[in-house]
Amino acid sequence: MPSDLITRPERAAPAASPEAPKRRTRVRRTRVFALAEARWAIAALMLFLIALPLQLAGAPAWSWGPVYAAAYVTGGWEPAWAGLTALRDKTLDVDLLMIVAAVGAASIGQVMDGALLIVIFATSGALEALATARTQDAVRGLLDLAPATATRLADDGGESTVPTEDLVVGDTVLVRPGERVGADGRVLGGASEVDQATITGEPLPVAKEAGDEVFAGTLNGAGALWVEVERDAADSVIARIVAMVEEASGTKAPTQLFIEKVEQRYSLGMVFATLAVFLVPLAFGGDPTASLLRAMTFMIVASPCAVVLATMPPLLSAIANAGRHGVLVKSAVVMERLGQVDAVALDKTGTLTEGTPRVTDIRPLPGSGLTKDALLALAAAAEHPSEHPLARAITDAARARHLAVADVRDFTSAPGIGVTATVDGHTVAVGAPARLLDANDDTNRTLWARAAETAADLEDGGHTTVLVLRDSIPVGVLGIADRLRPDAATTVASLTALTGSTPILVTGDNPRAATRLAAEVGITADDVHAGLLPQDKVEAVRRLEAHGRKVLVIGDGVNDAPALAAAHTGIAMGRAGSDLALETADAVIVRDELATLPKLIALSRAARRLVVQNLVIAGVFISGLVIWDLAGHLPLPLGVLGHEGSTVIVGLNGLRLLRDAAWNRTTQDPR
């Protein structure tokens, strides 16, 4: 695909209204007259339509002959030049054969037939160019996310508008209301709501304040944000998308590579066969003009144009469609291989789950006098200064409930144990139950026993527990867990239907937590492989492949990268995925929407079916027209129409996968 795919779009205009975001990028449509191929084809057609009535009306040859010649030049110079260039590189291009056939027809007095071939051939090329441009438009819509410039703030408070690619880590940028964020970074000041749907898939704008992360290309709401750049432009989410699209556009699927390998031999064989069709009748006293006309017709109808076009349009259309819906497939090879998958291995944390600890249970102890909200507010106050992931989960839960969190004094933190702080005159400790329970002073044994029992009950359910003490007395237990993605169970069921076998769970987590989560999503205990190191995950994948399975691995972490690389196909979760996993994977789910997995596999299978359909269509047309020409008398214009018509049909058939209906249909019928 041409490099102009990565041209930066114009700066986005401010949002007009805070409507719910759409989960797809806007696709610009290429105008027909914007394509040089279309302009030349239209010119050739107009010249042909001027010359044909003059010839049919019996006008002298000098009136219509030059017009036909002009049609030959306008419609044929570009493919002729491309064919000669290829010939110089010792490659026989079918475009050149078409031009030779047209000139050959003119040389025996069939000027109108040759001109018709040129016009139809040029029109077919224009339609192919338009189809390719529409595919590129679909991909280019992804790049509409990225703003061209950003407002950079100097140390003295001055402002300057700079290209976003000039931003470096540590720069501070001002994002005004309605503007798109210019770089991946973290909010230093200000407050606003940011529409992140195009990157993360979140259906509603997300509140952003100091300390929150923002992504390049997301749309700021009504407030202003001061953002510190944390990634260079080349490392942003948008840049990764651009790189992946560029990489995908330059690859060819195995089927396409096989066709191109055969094409050269086929084309050479076709040239010799054309010479035979011309020379054999002459050897038996045939008419030279009739023999040449038959040979020219044979060259046209036997050309493998439709076969060559059978593979890439469906695969590239599927790549573009998947990209619009938040899945970046890195190559046509990957898109073809996805349809072959018959076994799936899923990581747990960050894949089936959201990868972020959340407070799921709040259990005040009897006699504490605390409600759930009061217990959570007390724990959040003590944990507020801490940077531990569990502390953030507790403070996030309090913020989500809009609880007032008291100020703290005398904050201390002991790694592996917990935190201690003074809250409203009380000494509050929050930490691991095993450590805090061991430190009890043997008073209030019933209360301590109840705390231990509550913690054990939550841990049996697969939770991480946090004990809260007030003045050395247990007052409650919090259960924290990595929340299951809402579409996880549906995805597992769809993958089971698609592949004919239940996905396996490969995780480094403990067996108890893994088995509990697997049961929730429909994975049997026999298919759970827990407590695995990275090399163990690779071994699990290889065991499946040893039984002839083509395994798809989905993961997000550094520990998943070896398995992603070893699998038949690897897919990474894009939002929280490690750099290594994103680089190693064959495809990336940018928005972390797990439900796109079965849709992607179904889309790949649809693309493979279209490739087969196209090859059958091309084979039937070529075989039928060749037999007609050799066994009977195939008029040259009809041969041209049949050949070019099959090429157009094959091209348009492949582009059906650009439509949203193709993606939506995979939701309804994943087979």
CSV table of N, CA and C in Angstrom, one decimal, residues 357-359 376 379-381 383 389-399 430 466 478 480:
chain,number,residue,atom,x,y,z
A,357,PRO,N,-6.6,-4.3,40.1
A,357,PRO,CA,-7.3,-4.7,41.3
A,357,PRO,C,-8.4,-3.8,41.7
A,358,ARG,N,-9.5,-4.3,42.1
A,358,ARG,CA,-10.7,-3.5,42.5
A,358,ARG,C,-11.3,-4.1,43.8
A,359,VAL,N,-11.8,-3.2,44.6
A,359,VAL,CA,-12.4,-3.6,45.9
A,359,VAL,C,-13.8,-4.3,45.5
A,376,LEU,N,-14.7,1.7,54.4
A,376,LEU,CA,-14.0,2.0,53.2
A,376,LEU,C,-13.3,3.3,53.3
A,379,ALA,N,-10.2,3.1,55.6
A,379,ALA,CA,-9.1,2.4,55.0
A,379,ALA,C,-8.5,3.3,53.9
A,380,ALA,N,-9.4,4.0,53.1
A,380,ALA,CA,-8.9,4.9,52.1
A,380,ALA,C,-8.1,6.0,52.6
A,381,ALA,N,-8.5,6.6,53.8
A,381,ALA,CA,-7.7,7.7,54.4
A,381,ALA,C,-6.3,7.2,54.7
A,383,GLU,N,-4.7,4.7,53.5
A,383,GLU,CA,-3.9,4.3,52.3
A,383,GLU,C,-3.6,5.4,51.3
A,389,PRO,N,-0.4,-0.9,44.6
A,389,PRO,CA,-1.6,-1.1,43.8
A,389,PRO,C,-2.9,-1.4,44.6
A,390,LEU,N,-2.7,-2.1,45.7
A,390,LEU,CA,-3.9,-2.4,46.5
A,390,LEU,C,-4.4,-1.1,47.2
A,391,ALA,N,-3.5,-0.2,47.5
A,391,ALA,CA,-3.8,1.1,48.1
A,391,ALA,C,-4.6,1.9,47.1
A,392,ARG,N,-4.2,1.9,45.8
A,392,ARG,CA,-4.9,2.6,44.8
A,392,ARG,C,-6.3,2.0,44.6
A,393,ALA,N,-6.4,0.7,44.7
A,393,ALA,CA,-7.7,0.1,44.5
A,393,ALA,C,-8.7,0.6,45.6
A,394,ILE,N,-8.2,0.7,46.8
A,394,ILE,CA,-9.0,1.1,47.9
A,394,ILE,C,-9.4,2.6,47.8
A,395,THR,N,-8.4,3.4,47.4
A,395,THR,CA,-8.8,4.9,47.2
A,395,THR,C,-9.7,5.1,46.0
A,396,ASP,N,-9.5,4.3,45.0
A,396,ASP,CA,-10.3,4.4,43.8
A,396,ASP,C,-11.8,4.0,44.2
A,397,ALA,N,-11.9,3.0,45.0
A,397,ALA,CA,-13.3,2.6,45.4
A,397,ALA,C,-13.9,3.6,46.2
A,398,ALA,N,-13.2,4.3,47.1
A,398,ALA,CA,-13.8,5.4,47.9
A,398,ALA,C,-14.2,6.6,47.0
A,399,ARG,N,-13.3,6.9,46.0
A,399,ARG,CA,-13.6,8.0,45.1
A,399,ARG,C,-14.9,7.6,44.3
A,430,VAL,N,-3.7,-0.8,58.0
A,430,VAL,CA,-4.3,-1.5,56.9
A,430,VAL,C,-3.2,-2.4,56.3
A,466,VAL,N,-7.5,-7.6,52.8
A,466,VAL,CA,-6.9,-6.5,53.5
A,466,VAL,C,-7.6,-6.3,54.9
A,478,LEU,N,-11.5,-6.1,53.8
A,478,LEU,CA,-11.8,-5.7,52.4
A,478,LEU,C,-11.3,-6.8,51.5
A,480,ILE,N,-10.3,-7.8,47.7
A,480,ILE,CA,-9.9,-7.1,46.5
A,480,ILE,C,-9.6,-8.2,45.4
